[in-house]
Every structure is written in structure tokens, then in C-alpha cells.
Coordinates of C-alpha atoms and ligand atoms in Angstrom, one line a residue:
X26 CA 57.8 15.8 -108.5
X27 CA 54.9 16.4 -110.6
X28 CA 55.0 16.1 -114.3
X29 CA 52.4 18.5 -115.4
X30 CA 52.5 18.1 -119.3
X31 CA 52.7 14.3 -119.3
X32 CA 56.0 15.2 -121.1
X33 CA 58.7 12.9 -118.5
X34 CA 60.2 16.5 -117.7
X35 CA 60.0 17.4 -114.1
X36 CA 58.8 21.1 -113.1
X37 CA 61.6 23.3 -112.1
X38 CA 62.4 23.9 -108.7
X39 CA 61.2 27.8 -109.2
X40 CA 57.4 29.2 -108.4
X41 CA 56.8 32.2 -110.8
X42 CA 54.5 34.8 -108.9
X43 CA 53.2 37.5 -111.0
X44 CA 52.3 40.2 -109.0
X45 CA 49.3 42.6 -110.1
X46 CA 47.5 45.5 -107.7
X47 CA 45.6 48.8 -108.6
X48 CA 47.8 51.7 -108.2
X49 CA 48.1 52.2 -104.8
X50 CA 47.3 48.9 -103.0
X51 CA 50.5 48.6 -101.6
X52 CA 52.0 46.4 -104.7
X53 CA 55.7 48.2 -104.2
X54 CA 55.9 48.3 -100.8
X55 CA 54.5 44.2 -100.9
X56 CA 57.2 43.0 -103.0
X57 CA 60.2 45.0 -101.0
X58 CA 58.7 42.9 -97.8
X59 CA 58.1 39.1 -99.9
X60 CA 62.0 40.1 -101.3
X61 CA 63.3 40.9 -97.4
X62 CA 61.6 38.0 -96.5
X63 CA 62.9 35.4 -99.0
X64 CA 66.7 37.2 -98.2
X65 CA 66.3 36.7 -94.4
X66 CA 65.4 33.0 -95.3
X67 CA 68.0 32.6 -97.5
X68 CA 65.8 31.2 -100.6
X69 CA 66.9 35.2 -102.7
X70 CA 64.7 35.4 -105.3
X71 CA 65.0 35.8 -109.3
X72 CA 63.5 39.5 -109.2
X73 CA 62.2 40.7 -112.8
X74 CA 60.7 44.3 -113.1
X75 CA 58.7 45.0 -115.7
X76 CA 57.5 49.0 -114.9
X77 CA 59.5 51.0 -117.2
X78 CA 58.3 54.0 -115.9
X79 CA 59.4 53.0 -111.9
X80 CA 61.7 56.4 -110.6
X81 CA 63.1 54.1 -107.7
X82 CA 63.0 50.3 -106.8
X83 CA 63.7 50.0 -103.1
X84 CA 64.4 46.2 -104.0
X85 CA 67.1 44.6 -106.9
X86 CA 65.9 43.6 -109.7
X87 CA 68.1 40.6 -111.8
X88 CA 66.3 41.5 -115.0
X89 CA 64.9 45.4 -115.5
X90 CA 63.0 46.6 -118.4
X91 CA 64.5 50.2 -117.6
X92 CA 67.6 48.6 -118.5
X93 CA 66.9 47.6 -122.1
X94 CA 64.1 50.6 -122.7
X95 CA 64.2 54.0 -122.3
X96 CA 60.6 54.9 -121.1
X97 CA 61.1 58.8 -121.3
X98 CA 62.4 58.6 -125.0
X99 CA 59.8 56.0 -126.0
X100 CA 57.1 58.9 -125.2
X101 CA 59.4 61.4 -126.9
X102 CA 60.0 59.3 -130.3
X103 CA 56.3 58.2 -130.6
X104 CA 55.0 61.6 -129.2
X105 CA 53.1 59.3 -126.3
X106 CA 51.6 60.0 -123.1
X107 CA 52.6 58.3 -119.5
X108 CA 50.1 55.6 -120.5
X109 CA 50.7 55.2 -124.2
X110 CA 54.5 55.4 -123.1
X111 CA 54.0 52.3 -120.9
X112 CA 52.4 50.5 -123.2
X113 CA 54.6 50.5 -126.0
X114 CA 57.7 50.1 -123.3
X115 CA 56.0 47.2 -122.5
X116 CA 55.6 45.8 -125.8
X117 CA 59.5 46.6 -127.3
X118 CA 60.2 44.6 -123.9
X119 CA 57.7 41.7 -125.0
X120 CA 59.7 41.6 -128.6
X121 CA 62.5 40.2 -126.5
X122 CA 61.2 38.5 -123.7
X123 CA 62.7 34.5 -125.3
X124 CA 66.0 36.4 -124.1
X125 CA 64.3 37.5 -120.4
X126 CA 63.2 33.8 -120.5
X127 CA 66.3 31.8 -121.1
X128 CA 67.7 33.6 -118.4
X129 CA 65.2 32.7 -116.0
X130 CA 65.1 29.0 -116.9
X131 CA 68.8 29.0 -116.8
X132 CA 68.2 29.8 -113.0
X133 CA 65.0 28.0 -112.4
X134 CA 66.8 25.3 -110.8
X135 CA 68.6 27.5 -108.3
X136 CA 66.0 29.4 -106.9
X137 CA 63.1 28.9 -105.1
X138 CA 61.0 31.9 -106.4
X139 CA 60.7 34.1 -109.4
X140 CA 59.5 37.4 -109.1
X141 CA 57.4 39.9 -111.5
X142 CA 56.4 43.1 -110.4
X143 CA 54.1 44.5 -113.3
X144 CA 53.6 48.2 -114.2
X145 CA 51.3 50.3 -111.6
X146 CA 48.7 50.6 -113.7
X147 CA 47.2 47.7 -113.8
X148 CA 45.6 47.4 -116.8
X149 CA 48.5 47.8 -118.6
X150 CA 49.3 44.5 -117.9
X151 CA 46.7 42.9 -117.5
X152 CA 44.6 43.8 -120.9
X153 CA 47.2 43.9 -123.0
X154 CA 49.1 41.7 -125.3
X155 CA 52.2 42.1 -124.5
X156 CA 51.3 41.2 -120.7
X157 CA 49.1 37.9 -121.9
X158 CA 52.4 37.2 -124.0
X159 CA 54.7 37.6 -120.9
X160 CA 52.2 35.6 -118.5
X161 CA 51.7 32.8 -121.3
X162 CA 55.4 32.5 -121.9
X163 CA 56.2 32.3 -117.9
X164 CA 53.7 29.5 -117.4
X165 CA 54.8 27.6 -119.8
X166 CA 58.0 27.4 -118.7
X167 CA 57.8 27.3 -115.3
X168 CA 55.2 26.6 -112.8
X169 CA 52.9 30.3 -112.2
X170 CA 50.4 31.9 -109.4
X171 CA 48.9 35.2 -109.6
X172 CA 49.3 37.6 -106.9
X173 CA 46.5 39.9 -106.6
X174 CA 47.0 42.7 -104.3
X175 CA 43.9 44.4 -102.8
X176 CA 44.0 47.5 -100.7
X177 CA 41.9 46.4 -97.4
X178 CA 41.1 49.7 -95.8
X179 CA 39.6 51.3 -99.1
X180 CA 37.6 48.0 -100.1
X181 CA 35.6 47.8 -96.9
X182 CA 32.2 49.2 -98.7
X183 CA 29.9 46.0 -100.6
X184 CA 30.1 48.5 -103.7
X185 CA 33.9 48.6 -103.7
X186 CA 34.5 45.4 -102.7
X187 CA 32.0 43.5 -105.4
X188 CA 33.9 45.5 -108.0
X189 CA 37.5 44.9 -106.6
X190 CA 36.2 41.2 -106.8
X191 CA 34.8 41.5 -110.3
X192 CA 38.3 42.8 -111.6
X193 CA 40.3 40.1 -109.8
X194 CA 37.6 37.0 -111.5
X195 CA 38.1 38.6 -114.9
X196 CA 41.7 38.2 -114.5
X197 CA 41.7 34.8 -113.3
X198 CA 39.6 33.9 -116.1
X199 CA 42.0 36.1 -118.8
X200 CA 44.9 34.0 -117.3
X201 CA 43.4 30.7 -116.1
X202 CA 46.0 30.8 -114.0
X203 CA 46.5 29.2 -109.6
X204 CA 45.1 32.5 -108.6
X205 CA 45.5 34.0 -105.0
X206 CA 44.0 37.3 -103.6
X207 CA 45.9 39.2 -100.6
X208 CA 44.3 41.7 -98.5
X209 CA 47.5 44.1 -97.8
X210 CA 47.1 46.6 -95.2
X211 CA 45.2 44.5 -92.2
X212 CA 48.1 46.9 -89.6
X213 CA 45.1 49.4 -90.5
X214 CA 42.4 47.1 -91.6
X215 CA 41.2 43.2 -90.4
X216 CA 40.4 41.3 -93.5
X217 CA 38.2 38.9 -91.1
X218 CA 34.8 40.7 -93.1
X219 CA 36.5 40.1 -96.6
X220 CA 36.7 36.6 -95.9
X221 CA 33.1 36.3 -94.7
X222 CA 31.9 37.9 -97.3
X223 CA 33.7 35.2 -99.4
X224 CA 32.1 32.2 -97.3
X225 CA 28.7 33.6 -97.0
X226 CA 26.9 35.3 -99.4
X227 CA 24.1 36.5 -97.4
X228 CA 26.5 38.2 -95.0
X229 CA 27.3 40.3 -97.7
X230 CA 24.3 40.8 -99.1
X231 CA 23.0 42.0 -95.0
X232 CA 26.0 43.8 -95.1
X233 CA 24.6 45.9 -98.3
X234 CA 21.4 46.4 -96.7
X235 CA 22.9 48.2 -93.5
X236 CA 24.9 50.3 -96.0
X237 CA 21.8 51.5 -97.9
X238 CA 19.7 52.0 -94.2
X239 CA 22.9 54.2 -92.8
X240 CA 23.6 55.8 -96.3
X241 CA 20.8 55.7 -98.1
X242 CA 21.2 57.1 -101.8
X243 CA 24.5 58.3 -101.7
X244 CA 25.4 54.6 -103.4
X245 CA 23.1 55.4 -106.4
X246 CA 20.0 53.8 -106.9
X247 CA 18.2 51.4 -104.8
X248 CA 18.0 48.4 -107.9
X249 CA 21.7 48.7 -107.8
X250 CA 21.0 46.7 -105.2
X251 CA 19.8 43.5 -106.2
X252 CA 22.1 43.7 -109.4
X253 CA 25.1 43.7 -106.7
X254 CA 22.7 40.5 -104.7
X255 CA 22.5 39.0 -108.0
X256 CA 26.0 39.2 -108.7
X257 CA 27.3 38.0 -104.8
X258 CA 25.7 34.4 -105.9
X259 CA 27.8 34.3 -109.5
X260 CA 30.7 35.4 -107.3
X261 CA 30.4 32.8 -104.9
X262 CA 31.5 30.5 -107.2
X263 CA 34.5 32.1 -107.8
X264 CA 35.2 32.5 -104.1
X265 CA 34.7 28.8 -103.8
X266 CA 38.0 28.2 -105.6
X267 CA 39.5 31.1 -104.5
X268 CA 43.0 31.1 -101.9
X269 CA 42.8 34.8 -99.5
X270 CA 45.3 35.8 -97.2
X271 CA 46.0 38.8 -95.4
X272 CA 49.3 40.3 -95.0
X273 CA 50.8 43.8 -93.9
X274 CA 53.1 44.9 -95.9
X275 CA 54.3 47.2 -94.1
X276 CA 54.8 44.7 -90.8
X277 CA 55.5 41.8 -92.3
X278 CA 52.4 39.9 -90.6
X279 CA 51.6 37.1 -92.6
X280 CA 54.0 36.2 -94.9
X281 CA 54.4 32.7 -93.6
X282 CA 50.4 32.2 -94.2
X283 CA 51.2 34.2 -98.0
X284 CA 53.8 31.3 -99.0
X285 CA 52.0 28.2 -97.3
X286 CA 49.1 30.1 -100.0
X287 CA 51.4 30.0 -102.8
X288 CA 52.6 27.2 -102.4
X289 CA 49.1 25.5 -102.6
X290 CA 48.8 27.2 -105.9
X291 CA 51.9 25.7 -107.2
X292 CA 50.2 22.2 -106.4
X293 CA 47.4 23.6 -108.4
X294 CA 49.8 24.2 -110.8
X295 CA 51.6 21.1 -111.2
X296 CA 47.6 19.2 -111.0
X297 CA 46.1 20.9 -113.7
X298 CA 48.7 22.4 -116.1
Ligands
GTP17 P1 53.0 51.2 -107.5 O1 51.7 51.4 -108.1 O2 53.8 50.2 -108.1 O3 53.8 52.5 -107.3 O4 52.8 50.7 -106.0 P2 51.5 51.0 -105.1 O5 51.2 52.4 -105.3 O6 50.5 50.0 -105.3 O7 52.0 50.8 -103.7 P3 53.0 51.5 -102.7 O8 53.9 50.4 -102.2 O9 53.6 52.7 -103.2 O10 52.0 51.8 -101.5 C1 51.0 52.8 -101.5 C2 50.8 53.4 -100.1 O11 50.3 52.4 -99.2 C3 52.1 53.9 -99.5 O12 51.8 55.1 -98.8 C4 52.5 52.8 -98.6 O13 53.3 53.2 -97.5 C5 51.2 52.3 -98.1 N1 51.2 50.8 -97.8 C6 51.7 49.8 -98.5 N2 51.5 48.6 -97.9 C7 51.0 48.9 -96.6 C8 50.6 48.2 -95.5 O14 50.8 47.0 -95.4 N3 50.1 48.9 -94.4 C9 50.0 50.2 -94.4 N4 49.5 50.8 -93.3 N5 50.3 51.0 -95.5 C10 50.8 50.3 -96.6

């Protein structure tokens, strides 16, 4: 077993995946089919559930923020909107996450996976303190991966799919965490063009030239253009260290190819943290 912090302590048994998605991507529906998954091979794992504002989980959650804050009256008392009322959820929750910790390392050693399905808007999490607090304090206790869901059928144009991209490197680089992108949705969509994208830039970039000959301005400007070509080659060095899998989860196809992914990202883990 790896000893990541030089400190003679051995990593818990236990991979932390934080699981992030724009609204919509499929991030629910994902984690109800990795939870069903882990249950049929008997490796249940430590669920947390960290969207106050969730009316119904169609999975069970061992630790849930709705259990220790009380979204609608957090909006109320502080006269907030959804957002705002998120937000400060999220951050009352944070005041007391050494508790939500100590119970996960307490069963770190029992369980093959923890679980952490973040608020549906992403940002929320993701550029906020409280979530950098909550993300800090998982790694360092146990090793982490970032899930980053991505809706395949609505990412299919270069435009959308460069900024999809974009979002996912800033959050790699706002966590430095094992990061792994999965392309949910390939029932309706392939992600075979995602991935050759990701291997060859100039695939991309002729894939953006037969969306400006077939569309012609409806994307905006023609220089847009070679900003987006510029941009492909900083990308591709992102996508060199990048793990991708596709899944559906609505099927269930490729789970086994999701976990031999995370997995790989807990080696990453236990190399280089
Ligand atoms: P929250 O923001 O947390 O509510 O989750 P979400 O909106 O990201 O995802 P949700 O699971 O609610 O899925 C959004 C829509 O995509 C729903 O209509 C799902 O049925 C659908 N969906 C999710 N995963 C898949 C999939 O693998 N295949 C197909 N065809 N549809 C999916």
C-alpha cells in the first residue's frame, strides 16, 4: 500500500469520488446507477449528499446536509434566493464538516468507496469556499478523484464542447486533484468523437471548419474561430493527462470501464499526493 505523505501511515482502504456535472448532465440519475452498482457488487458505498435543496434522492444517503440544515428556512431567515440559499446551506454545513469527516474516516476502512454528490448547480461547489474547504478536507484524509459528468448529446458542437472542456481544466486546476471526465448519455450519443477530439487536435479543429461551411454565422464571428484553434492546442495538454470514459446512466454500460478509471486515479492519488 502506498504511503503518499511519507508519513509511515497507510491510505485507507476507501476512494473518495466527488461528483460534479452542470445541471442536467445526468449527475442524479449517474450516482443512483454507480450506488446500484456497488450494492449488486456488494462493496455499498459511504453515500454523503451535499444538495440541501434536493426534493427527492432516489438513492440513501449515510450523511445528508438536509438533515442538519433546513434549506427553505435558511432562504427565509436571511431573506435569500434559491441560489443564495444554497450557498449559505452549504457553508453552515462546511462549519461542521470535522464532524461529517470523523465519521467518514471512522468507516474508511470498511468501505470501498465514498460518495459525494454536490449541489446541481455547479458552481456552487465548485467556486466557492465552503466546496474548496469540503474537497481539501476529503483529500487529505482520504485518497480523492473528481468525477466530472458531461452531457454527450448536448456537447456534440466544437463551440460547446471547447467550453464544456474549459470548465472541467479550470476545475482540475482549482482542485489539483486525479481528475476523470465521463461522457453520460452515449444510449443516445457515442462519445467515439469526444475522444478524438481529445487525441487529435486537428480533428477538432476540421471538425470546426465543417461547422462554420454547414452553419455559417450562426456561431458568431468567423475569428472566433481561430481563438477556439488557438485554444484546441493549450487544451491538448490537458487532454494529455486527462482519463474519459463513457457510460449511460441510464443503462448501466460502462461502469466496469468507470471504476477500472477511477481506480487509476486513486494510483494517481497515492503517486503524487
Ligand atoms: P441534478 O442537477 O442533481 O438534479 O441532476 P441532473 O439534472 O444533472 O441529472 P438528472 O439525473 O436529473 O438527469 C437529467 C435528465 O437526463 C433526466 O431526464 C434523465 O432521465 C436524463 N438522463 C440522465 N442520464 C441519462 C443517460 O445515461 N441516458 C439518457 N438517455 N438520459 C439520461
Amino acid at each position: 500500500p502506498a504511503d503518499p505523505k511519507g508519513k509511515g501511515k497507510q491510505s485507507p482502504r476507501a476512494t473518495a469520488m466527488i461528483v460534479i456535472g452542470m445541471a442536467g448532465s445526468g449527475k442524479t440519475t449517474f450516482m443512483q446507477r454507480v450506488n446500484s452498482y456497488l450494492h449488486e457488487r456488494n462493496q455499498p458505498p459511504y453515500v454523503l449528499n451535499l444538495d440541501p435543496a434536493v426534493m427527492h434522492l432516489p438513492f440513501d444517503a449515510n450523511i445528508d446536509i438536509r438533515d442538519t440544515v433546513d434549506y427553505p428556512e435558511v432562504m427565509k431567515q436571511y431573506n435569500l434566493g434559491p441560489n443564495g440559499g444554497i450557498m449559505t446551506a452549504l457553508n453552515l454545513f462546511t462549519t461542521k464538516f470535522d464532524q461529517v469527516l470523523s465519521h467518514v474516516e471512522k468507516r474508511a476502512n470498511d468501505v470501498d468507496y465514498v460518495l459525494l454528490d454536490t449541489p446541481g448547480q455547479i458552481e456552487i461547489f465548485t467556486w466557492s469556499a465552503s466546496g474548496s474547504i469540503i474537497t481539501d478536507a476529503l483529500a487529505s484524509a482520504l485518497p480523492t478523484v473528481v468525477v466530472y459528468i458531461i452531457d454527450t448529446p448536448r456537447t456534440t458542437a466544437p463551440a460547446t464542447f471547447m467550453s464544456n472542456m474549459l470548465y472541467a481544466c479550470s476545475i482540475l486546476y482549482k482542485t489539483r486533484l486525479p481528475f476523470l471526465v465521463v461522457f453520460n448519455k452515449t444510449d443516445v450519443q457515442s462519445h467515439q468523437f469526444a475522444l478524438e477530439w481529445m487525441r487529435d487536435f486537428e480533428q477538432f479543429q476540421d471538425a470546426l471548419l465543417e461547422r462554420r461551411q454547414t452553419h455559417g454565422d450562426e456561431d458568431g464571428p468567423a475569428y472566433q474561430d481561430s481563438l477556439m484553434n488557438s485554444m484546441s492546442l493549450v487544451l491538448d495538454e490537458f487532454y494529455k493527462h486527462l482519463r474519459a470514459v463513457g457510460v449511460s446512466a441510464m443503462t448501466g454500460e460502462g461502469m466496469d470501464e468507470l471504476f477500472d478509471a477511477v481506480q487509476e486515479a486513486r494510483q494517481e492519488y497515492e503517486r503524487e499526493y
